[in-house]
mmCIF file of C-alpha atoms (C1' of nucleotides) in Angstrom:
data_model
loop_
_atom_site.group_PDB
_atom_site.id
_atom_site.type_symbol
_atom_site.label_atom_id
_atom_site.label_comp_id
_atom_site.label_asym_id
_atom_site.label_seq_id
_atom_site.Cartn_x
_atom_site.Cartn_y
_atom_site.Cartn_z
ATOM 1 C CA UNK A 1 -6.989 -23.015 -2.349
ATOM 2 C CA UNK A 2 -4.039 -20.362 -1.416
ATOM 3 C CA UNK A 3 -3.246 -22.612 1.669
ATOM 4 C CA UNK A 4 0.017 -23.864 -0.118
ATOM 5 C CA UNK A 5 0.575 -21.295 -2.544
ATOM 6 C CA UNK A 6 3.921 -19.771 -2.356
ATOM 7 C CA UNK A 7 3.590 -15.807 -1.216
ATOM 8 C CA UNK A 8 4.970 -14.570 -4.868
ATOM 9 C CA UNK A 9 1.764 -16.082 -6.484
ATOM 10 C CA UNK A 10 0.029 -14.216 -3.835
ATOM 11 C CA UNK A 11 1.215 -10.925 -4.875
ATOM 12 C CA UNK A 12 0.894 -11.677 -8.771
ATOM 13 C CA UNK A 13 -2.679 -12.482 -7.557
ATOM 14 C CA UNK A 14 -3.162 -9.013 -6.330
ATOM 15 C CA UNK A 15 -1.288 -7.418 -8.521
ATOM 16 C CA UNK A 16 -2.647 -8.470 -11.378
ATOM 17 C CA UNK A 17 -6.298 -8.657 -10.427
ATOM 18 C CA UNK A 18 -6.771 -5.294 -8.793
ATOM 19 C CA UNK A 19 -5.641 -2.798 -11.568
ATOM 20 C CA UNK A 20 -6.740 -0.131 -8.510
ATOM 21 C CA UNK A 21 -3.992 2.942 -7.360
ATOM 22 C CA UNK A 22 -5.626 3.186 -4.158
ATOM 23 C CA UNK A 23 -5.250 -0.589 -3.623
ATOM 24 C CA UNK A 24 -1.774 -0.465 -4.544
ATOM 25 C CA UNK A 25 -0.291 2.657 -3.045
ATOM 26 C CA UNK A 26 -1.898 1.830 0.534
ATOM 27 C CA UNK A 27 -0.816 -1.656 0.299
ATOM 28 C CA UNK A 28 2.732 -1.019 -0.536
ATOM 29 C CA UNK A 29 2.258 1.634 2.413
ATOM 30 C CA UNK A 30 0.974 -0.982 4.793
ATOM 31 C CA UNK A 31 4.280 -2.935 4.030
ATOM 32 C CA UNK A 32 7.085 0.106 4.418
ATOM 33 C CA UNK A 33 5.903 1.538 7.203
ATOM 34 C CA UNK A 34 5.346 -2.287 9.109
ATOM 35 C CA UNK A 35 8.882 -2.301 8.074
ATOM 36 C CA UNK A 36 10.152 1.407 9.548
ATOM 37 C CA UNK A 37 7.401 0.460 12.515
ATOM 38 C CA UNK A 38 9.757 -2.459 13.249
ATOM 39 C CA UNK A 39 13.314 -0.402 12.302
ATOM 40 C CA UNK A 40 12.216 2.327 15.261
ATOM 41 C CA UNK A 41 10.751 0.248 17.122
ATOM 42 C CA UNK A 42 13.978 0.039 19.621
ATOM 43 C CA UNK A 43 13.710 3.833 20.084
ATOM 44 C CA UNK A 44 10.432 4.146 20.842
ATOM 45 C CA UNK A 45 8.789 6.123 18.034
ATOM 46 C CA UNK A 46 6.544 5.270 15.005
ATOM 47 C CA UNK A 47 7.151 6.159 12.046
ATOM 48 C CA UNK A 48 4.304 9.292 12.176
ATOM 49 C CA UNK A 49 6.274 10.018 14.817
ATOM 50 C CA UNK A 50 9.789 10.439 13.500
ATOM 51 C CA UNK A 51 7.973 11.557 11.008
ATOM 52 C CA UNK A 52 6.566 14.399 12.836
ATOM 53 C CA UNK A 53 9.416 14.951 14.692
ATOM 54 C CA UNK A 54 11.599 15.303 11.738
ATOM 55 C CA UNK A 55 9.479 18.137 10.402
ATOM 56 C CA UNK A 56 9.388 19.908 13.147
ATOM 57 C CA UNK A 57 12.729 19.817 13.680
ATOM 58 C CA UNK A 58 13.138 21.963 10.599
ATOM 59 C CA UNK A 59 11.129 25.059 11.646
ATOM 60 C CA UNK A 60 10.868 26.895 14.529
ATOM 61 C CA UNK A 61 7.244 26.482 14.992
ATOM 62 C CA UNK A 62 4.488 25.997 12.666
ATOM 63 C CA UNK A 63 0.598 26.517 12.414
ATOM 64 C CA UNK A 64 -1.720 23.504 13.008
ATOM 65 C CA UNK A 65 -2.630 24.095 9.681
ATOM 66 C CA UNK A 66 0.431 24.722 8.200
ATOM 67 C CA UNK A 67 1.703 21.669 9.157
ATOM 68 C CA UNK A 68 -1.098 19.459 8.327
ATOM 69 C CA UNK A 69 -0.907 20.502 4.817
ATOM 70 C CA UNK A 70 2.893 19.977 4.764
ATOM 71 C CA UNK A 71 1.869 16.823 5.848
ATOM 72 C CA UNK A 72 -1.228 16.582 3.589
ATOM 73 C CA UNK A 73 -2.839 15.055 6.453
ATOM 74 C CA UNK A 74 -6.059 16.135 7.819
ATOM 75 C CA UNK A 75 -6.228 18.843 10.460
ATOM 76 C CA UNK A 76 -8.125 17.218 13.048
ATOM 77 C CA UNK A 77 -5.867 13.229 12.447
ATOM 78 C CA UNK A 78 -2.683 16.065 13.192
ATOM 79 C CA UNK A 79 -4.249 16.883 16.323
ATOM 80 C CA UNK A 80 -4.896 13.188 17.367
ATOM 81 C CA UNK A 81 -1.345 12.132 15.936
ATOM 82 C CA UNK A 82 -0.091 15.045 18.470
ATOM 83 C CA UNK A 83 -1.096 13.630 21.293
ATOM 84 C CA UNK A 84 0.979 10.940 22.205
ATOM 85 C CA UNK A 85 4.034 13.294 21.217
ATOM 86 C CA UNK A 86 3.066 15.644 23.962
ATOM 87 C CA UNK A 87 2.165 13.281 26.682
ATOM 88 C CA UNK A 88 5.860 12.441 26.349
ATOM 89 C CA UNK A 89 6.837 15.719 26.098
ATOM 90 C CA UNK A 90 8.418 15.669 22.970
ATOM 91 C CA UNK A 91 6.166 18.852 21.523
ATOM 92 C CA UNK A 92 4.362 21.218 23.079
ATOM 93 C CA UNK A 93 1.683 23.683 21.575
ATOM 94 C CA UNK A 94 1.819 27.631 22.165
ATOM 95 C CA UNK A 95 -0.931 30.082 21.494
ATOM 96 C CA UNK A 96 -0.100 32.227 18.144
ATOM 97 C CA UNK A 97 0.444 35.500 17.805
ATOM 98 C CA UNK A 98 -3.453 35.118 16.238
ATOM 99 C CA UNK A 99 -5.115 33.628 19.474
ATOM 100 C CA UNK A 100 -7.065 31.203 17.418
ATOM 101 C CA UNK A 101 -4.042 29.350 15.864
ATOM 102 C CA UNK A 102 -2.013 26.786 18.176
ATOM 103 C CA UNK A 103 1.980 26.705 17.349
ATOM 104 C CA UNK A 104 3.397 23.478 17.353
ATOM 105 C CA UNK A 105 7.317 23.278 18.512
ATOM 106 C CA UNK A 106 9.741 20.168 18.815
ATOM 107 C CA UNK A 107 11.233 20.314 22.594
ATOM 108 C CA UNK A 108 15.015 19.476 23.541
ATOM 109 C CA UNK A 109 13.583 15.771 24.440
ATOM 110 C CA UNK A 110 12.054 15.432 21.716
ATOM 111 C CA UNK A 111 15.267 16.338 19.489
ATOM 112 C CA UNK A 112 16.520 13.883 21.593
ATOM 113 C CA UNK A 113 14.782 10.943 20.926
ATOM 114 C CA UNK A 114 14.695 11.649 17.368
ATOM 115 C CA UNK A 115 18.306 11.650 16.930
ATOM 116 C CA UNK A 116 18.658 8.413 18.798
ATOM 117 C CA UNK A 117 15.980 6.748 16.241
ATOM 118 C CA UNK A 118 18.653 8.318 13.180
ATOM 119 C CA UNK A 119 20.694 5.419 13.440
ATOM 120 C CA UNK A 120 18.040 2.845 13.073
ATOM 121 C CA UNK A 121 16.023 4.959 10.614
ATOM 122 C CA UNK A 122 19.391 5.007 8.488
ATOM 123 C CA UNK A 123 19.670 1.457 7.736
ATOM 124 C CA UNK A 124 16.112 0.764 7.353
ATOM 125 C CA UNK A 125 16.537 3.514 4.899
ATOM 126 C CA UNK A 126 19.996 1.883 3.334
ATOM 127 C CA UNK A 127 18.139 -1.234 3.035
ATOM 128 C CA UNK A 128 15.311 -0.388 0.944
ATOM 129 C CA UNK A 129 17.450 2.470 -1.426
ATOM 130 C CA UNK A 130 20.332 0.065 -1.843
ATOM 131 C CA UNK A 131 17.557 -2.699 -3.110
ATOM 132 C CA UNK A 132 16.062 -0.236 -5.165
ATOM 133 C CA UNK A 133 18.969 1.326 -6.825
ATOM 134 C CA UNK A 134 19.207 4.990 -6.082
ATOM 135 C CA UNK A 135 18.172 6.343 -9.202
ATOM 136 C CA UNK A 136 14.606 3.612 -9.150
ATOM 137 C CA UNK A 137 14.251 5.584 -5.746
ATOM 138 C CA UNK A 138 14.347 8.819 -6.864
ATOM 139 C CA UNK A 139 11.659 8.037 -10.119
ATOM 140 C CA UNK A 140 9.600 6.632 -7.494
ATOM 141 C CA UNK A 141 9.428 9.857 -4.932
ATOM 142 C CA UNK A 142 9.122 12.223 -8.696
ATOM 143 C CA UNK A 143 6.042 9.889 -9.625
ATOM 144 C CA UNK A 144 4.780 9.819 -6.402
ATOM 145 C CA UNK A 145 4.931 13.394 -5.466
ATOM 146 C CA UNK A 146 3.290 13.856 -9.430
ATOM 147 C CA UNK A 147 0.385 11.299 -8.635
ATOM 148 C CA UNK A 148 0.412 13.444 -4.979
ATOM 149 C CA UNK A 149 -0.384 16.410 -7.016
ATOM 150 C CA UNK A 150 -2.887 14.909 -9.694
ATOM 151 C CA UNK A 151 -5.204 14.087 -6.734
ATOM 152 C CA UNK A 152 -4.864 17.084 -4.742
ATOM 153 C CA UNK A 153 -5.506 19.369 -7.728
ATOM 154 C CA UNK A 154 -8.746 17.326 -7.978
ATOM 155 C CA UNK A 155 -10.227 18.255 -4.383
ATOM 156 C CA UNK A 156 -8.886 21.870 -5.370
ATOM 157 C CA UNK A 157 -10.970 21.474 -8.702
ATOM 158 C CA UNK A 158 -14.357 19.992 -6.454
ATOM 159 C CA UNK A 159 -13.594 22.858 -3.880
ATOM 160 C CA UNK A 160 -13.749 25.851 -6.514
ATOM 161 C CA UNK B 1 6.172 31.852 8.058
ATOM 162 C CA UNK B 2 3.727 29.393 5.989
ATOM 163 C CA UNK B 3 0.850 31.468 5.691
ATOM 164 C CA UNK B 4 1.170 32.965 2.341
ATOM 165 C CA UNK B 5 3.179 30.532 0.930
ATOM 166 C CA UNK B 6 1.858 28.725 -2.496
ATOM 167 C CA UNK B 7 0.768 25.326 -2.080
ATOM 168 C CA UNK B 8 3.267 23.986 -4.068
ATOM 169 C CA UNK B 9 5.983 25.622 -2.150
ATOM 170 C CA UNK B 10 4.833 22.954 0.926
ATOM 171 C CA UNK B 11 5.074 19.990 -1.223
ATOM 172 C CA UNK B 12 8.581 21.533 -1.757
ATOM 173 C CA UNK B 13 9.314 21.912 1.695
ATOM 174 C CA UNK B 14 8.495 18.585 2.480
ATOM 175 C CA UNK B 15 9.999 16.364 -0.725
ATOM 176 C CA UNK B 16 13.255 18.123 -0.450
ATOM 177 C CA UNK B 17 13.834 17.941 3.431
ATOM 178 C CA UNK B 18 12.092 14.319 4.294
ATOM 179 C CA UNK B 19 13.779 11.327 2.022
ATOM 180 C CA UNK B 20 12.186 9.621 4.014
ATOM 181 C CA UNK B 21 10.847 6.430 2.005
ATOM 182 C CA UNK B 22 8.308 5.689 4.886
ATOM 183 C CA UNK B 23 7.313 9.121 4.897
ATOM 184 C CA UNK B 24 6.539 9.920 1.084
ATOM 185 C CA UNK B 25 4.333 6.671 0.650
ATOM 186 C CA UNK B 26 2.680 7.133 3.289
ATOM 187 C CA UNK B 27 1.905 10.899 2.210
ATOM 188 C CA UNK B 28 1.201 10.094 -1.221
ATOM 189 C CA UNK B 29 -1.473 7.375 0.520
ATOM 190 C CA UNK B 30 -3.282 9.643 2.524
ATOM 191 C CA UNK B 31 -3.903 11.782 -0.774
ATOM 192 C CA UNK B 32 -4.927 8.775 -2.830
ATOM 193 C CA UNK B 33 -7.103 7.600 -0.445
ATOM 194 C CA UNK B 34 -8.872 10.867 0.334
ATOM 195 C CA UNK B 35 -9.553 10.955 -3.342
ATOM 196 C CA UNK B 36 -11.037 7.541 -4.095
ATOM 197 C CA UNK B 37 -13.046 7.879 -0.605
ATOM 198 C CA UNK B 38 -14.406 11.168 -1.642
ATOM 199 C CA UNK B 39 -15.330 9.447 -5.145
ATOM 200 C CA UNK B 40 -16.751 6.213 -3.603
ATOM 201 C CA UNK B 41 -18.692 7.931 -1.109
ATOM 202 C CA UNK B 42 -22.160 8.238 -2.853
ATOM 203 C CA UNK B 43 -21.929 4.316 -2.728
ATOM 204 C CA UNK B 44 -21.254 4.227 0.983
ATOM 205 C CA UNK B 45 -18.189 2.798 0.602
ATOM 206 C CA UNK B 46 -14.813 3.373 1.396
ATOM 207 C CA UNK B 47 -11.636 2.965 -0.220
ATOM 208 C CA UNK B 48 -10.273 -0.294 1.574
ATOM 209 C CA UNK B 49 -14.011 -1.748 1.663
ATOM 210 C CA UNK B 50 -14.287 -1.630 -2.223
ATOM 211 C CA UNK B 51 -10.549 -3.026 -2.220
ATOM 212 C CA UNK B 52 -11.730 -6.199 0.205
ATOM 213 C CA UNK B 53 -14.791 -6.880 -1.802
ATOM 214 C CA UNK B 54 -12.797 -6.859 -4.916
ATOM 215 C CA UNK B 55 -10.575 -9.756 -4.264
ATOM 216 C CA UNK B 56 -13.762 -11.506 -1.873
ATOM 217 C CA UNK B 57 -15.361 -11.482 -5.849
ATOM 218 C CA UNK B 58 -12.839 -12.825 -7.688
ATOM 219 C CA UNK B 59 -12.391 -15.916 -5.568
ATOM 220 C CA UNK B 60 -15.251 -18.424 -4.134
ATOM 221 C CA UNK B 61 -13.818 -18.089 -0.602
ATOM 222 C CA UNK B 62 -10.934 -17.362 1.462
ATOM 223 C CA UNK B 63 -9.048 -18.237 4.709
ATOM 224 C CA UNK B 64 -8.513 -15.056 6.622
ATOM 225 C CA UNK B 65 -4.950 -15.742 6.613
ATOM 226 C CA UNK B 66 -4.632 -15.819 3.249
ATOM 227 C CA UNK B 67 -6.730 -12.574 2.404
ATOM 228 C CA UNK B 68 -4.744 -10.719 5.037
ATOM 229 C CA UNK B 69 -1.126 -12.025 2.931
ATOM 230 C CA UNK B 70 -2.714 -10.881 0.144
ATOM 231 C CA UNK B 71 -3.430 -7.346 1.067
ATOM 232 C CA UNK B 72 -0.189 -7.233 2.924
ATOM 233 C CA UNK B 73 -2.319 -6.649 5.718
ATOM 234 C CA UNK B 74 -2.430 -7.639 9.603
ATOM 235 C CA UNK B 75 -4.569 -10.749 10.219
ATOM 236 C CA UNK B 76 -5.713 -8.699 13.317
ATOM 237 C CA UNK B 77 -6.114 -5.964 10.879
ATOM 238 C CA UNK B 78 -8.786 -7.741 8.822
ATOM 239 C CA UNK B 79 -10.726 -8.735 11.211
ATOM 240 C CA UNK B 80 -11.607 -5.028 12.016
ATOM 241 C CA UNK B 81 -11.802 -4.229 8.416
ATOM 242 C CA UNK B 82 -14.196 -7.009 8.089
ATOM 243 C CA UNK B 83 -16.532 -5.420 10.865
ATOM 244 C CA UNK B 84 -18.567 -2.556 9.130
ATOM 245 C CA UNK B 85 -19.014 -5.786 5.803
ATOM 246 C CA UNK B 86 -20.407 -8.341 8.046
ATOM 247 C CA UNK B 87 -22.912 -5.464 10.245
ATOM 248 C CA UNK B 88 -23.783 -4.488 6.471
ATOM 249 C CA UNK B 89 -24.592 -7.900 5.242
ATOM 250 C CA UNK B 90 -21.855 -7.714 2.426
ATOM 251 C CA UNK B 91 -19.527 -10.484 3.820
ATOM 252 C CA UNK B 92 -20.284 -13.658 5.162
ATOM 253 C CA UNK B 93 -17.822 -15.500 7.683
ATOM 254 C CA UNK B 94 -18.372 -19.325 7.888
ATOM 255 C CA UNK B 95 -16.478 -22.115 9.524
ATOM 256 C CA UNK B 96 -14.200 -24.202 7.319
ATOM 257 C CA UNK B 97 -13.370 -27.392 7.114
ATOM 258 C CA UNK B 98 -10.675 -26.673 9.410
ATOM 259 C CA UNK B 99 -12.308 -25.867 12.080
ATOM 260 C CA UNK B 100 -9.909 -23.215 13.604
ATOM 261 C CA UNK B 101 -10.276 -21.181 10.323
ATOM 262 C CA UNK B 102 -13.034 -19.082 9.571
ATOM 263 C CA UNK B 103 -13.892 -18.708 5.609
ATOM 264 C CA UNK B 104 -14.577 -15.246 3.933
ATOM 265 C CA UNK B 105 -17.143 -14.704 1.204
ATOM 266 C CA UNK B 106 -18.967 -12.040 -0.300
ATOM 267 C CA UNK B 107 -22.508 -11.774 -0.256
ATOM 268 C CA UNK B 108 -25.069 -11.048 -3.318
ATOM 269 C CA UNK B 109 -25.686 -7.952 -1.403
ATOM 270 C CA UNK B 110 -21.711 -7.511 -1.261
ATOM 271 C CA UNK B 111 -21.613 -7.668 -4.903
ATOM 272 C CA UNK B 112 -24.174 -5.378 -5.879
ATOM 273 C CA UNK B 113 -23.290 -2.350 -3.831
ATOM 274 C CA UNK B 114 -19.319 -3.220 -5.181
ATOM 275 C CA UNK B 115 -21.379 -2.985 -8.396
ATOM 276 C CA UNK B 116 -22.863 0.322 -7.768
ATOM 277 C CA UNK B 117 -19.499 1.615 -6.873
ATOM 278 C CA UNK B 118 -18.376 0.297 -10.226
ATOM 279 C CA UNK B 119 -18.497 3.659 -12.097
ATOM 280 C CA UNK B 120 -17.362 5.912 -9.205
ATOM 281 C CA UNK B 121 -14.191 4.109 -9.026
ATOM 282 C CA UNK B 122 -13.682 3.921 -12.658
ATOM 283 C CA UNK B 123 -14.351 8.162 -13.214
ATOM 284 C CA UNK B 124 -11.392 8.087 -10.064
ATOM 285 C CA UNK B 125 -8.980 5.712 -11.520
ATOM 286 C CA UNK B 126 -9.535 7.255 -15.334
ATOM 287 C CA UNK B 127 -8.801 10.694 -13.804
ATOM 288 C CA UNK B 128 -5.238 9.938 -12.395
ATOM 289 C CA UNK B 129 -4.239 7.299 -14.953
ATOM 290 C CA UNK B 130 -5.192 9.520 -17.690
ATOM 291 C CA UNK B 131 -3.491 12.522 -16.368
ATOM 292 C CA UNK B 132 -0.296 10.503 -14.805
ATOM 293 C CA UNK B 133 0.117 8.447 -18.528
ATOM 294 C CA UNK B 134 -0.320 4.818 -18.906
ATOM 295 C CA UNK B 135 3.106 4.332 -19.016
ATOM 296 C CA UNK B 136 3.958 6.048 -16.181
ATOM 297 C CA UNK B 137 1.716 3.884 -13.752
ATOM 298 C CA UNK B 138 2.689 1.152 -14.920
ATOM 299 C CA UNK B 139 6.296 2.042 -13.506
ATOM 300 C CA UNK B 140 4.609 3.414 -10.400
ATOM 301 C CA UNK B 141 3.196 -0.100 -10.169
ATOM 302 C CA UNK B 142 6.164 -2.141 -11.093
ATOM 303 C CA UNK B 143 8.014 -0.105 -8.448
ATOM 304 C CA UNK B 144 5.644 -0.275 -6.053
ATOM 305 C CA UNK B 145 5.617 -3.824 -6.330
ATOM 306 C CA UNK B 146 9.626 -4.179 -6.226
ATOM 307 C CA UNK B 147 9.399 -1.827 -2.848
ATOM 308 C CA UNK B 148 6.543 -4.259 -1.232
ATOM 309 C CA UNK B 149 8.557 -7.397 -1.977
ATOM 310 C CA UNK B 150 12.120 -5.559 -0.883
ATOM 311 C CA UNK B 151 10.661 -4.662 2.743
ATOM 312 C CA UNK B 152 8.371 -8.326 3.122
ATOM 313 C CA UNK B 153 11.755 -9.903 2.202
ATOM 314 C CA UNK B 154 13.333 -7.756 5.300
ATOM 315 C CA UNK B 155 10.406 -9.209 7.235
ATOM 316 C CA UNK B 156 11.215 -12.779 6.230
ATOM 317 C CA UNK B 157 14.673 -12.421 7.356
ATOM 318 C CA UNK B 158 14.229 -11.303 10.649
ATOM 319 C CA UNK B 159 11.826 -13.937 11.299
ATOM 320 C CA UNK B 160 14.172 -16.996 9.780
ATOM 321 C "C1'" DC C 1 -18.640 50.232 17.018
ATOM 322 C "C1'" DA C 2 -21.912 46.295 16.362
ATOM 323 C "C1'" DC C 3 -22.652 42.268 14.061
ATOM 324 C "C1'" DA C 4 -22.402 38.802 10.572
ATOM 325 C "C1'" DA C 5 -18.990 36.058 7.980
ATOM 326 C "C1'" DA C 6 -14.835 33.639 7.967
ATOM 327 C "C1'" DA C 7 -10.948 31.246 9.989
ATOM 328 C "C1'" DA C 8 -8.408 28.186 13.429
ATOM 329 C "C1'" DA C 9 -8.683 24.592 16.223
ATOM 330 C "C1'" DG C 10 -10.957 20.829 19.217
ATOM 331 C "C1'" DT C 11 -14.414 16.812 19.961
ATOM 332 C "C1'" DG C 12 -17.542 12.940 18.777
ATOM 333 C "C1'" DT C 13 -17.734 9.122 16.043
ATOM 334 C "C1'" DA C 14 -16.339 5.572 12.821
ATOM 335 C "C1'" DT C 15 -12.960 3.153 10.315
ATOM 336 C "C1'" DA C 16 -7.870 1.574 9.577
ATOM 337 C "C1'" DT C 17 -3.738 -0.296 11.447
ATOM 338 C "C1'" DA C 18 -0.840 -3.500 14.208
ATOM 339 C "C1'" DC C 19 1.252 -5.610 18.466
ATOM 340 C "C1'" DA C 20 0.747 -8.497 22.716
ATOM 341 C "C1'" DC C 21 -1.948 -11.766 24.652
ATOM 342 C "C1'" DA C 22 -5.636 -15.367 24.911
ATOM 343 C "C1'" DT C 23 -8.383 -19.345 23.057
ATOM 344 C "C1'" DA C 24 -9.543 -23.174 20.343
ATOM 345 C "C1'" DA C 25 -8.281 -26.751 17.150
ATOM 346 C "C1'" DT C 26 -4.927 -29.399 14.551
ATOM 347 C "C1'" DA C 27 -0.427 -31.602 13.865
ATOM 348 C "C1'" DT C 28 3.556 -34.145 15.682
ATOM 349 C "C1'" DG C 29 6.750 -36.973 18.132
ATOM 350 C "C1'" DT C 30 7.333 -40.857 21.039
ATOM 351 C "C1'" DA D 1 -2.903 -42.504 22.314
ATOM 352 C "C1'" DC D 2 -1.217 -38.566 24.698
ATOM 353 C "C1'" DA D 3 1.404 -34.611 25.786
ATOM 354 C "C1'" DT D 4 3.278 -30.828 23.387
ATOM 355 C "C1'" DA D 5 4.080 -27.757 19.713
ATOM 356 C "C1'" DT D 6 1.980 -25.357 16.063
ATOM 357 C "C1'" DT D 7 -1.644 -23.013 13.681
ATOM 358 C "C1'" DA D 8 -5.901 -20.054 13.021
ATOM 359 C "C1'" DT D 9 -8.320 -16.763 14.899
ATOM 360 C "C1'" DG D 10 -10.234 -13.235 18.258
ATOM 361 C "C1'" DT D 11 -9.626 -9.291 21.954
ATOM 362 C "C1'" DG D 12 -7.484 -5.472 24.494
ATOM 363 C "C1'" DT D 13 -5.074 -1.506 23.744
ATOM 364 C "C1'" DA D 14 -2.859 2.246 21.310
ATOM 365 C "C1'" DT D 15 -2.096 4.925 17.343
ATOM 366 C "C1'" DA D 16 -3.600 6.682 12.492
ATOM 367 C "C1'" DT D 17 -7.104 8.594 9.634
ATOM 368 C "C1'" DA D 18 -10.940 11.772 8.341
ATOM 369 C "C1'" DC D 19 -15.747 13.768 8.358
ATOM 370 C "C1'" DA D 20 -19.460 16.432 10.787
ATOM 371 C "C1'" DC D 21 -20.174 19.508 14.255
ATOM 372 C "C1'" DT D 22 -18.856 22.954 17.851
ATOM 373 C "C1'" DT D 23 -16.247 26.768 20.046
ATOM 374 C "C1'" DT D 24 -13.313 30.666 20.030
ATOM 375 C "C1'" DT D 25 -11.281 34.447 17.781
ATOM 376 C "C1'" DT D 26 -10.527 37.480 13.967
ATOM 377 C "C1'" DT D 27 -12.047 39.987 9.887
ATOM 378 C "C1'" DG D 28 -15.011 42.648 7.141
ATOM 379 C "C1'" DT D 29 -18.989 45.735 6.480
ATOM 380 C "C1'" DG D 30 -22.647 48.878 7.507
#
DNA sequence: CACAAAAAAGTGTATATACACATAATATGT
DNA sequence: ACATATTATGTGTATATACACTTTTTTGTG
């Protein structure tokens, strides 16, 4: 049936047939970050990774917890996402000043490696903004940060 | 440092310092998701199993291939995804008439917990659409799509 | 101060994701 | 027809994701 349908039907078919924002957002996800997956792929790092890396690269250290919800990621997938960063060496964790809380820190190898994924992460990034049309790009991070907020305000609402 | 600091101070933090395009989908995702997860739990299903029994209903059967293209997903991927549907009884695999591919099909069981869920997703999806504005997702999807096709076209090239 | 409540983080388990490699079946060129 | 290339799928491995539960430390209250 789809065995010699061209791949643009298969997206209308999607598209049009699952009305769902879940569906959509993660399957658009899938797509960009196979494609920055592939664009860093030369230096090593995923695109958590640079990801991580980047943020930390901003701070001097953070909280676990602090940085998961920077990240709006859970607390516990932070500490598995972690791990291959510090088996390379490229973080390390300190005990706080509060000996419960774990401070996360970017080492000098790990700056390293994330500036030599820049260059790649540039063009992948060129490619996709210069498609778009820079102003398209920027209504699609102000929706998506508005939808980001819509949905966390609801587990704030089912919280309190 | 972040202790104190409002919640919407770390969206902030992280919109204005990561342009990452990778970055901020994938974010926004692992909000979305949490929320329809959290809604579709009472049905015991997850977000991405209620997505893959969607499309499994709308079509008699389907090539694994050709589901995987259509939710941008790894073939390797679905196979995985497919795991928890078969042990449950929701999917059924069977042999087609090529005999290297294996055919995908929902089960009447399949349907009627996707039926159950019915209502759970529809509260989720009303509550974002409704507060994000009709018009505004349909942009968010429009975009999304033009983003998908920009990066699968990226794909293509590097392959041809 | 003693002790219960709360907070910060880790672990066990299950699903989600994709690449490299392996296997089986079909298609193709001579 | 047969050898070879191609296609469809599965497995091994590693990372990504989050919930339930546990452990350690701090906070709050008498």
């Amino acid at each position: 049936m789809f065995k010699d349908m061209p791949r643009e039907m298969l997206y209308a078919f999607a598209r049009q047939n699952v009305p769902c924002v879940g569906f959509n957002v993660r399957r658009a996800t899938r797509l960009v970050t196979q494609f920055y997956d592939r664009a860093l792929a030369p230096a090593g790092l995923r695109s958590t990774q640079f990801s991580l890396l980047n943020v930390l690269a901003m701070v001097p250290a953070l909280r676990m917890q602090d940085l998961a919800d920077i990240l709006a990621m859970d607390r516990t997938t932070l500490t598995r996402n972690l791990k291959p960063l510090l088996k390379q060496g490229w973080v390390k964790t300190t005990v706080g000043a509060d000996r419960r809380a774990r401070m996360v820190q970017i080492t000098p190898g790990g700056r390293n490696v994330m500036h030599g994924a820049q260059p790649m992460w540039e063009e992948a990034q060129k490619y996709i903004t210069e498609r778009l049309g820079a102003d398209t790009w920027d209504g699609v991070m102000e929706d998506l940060h508005r939808l980001s907020m819509i949905v966390e305000d609801a587990s704030v609402d089912e919280a309190g």
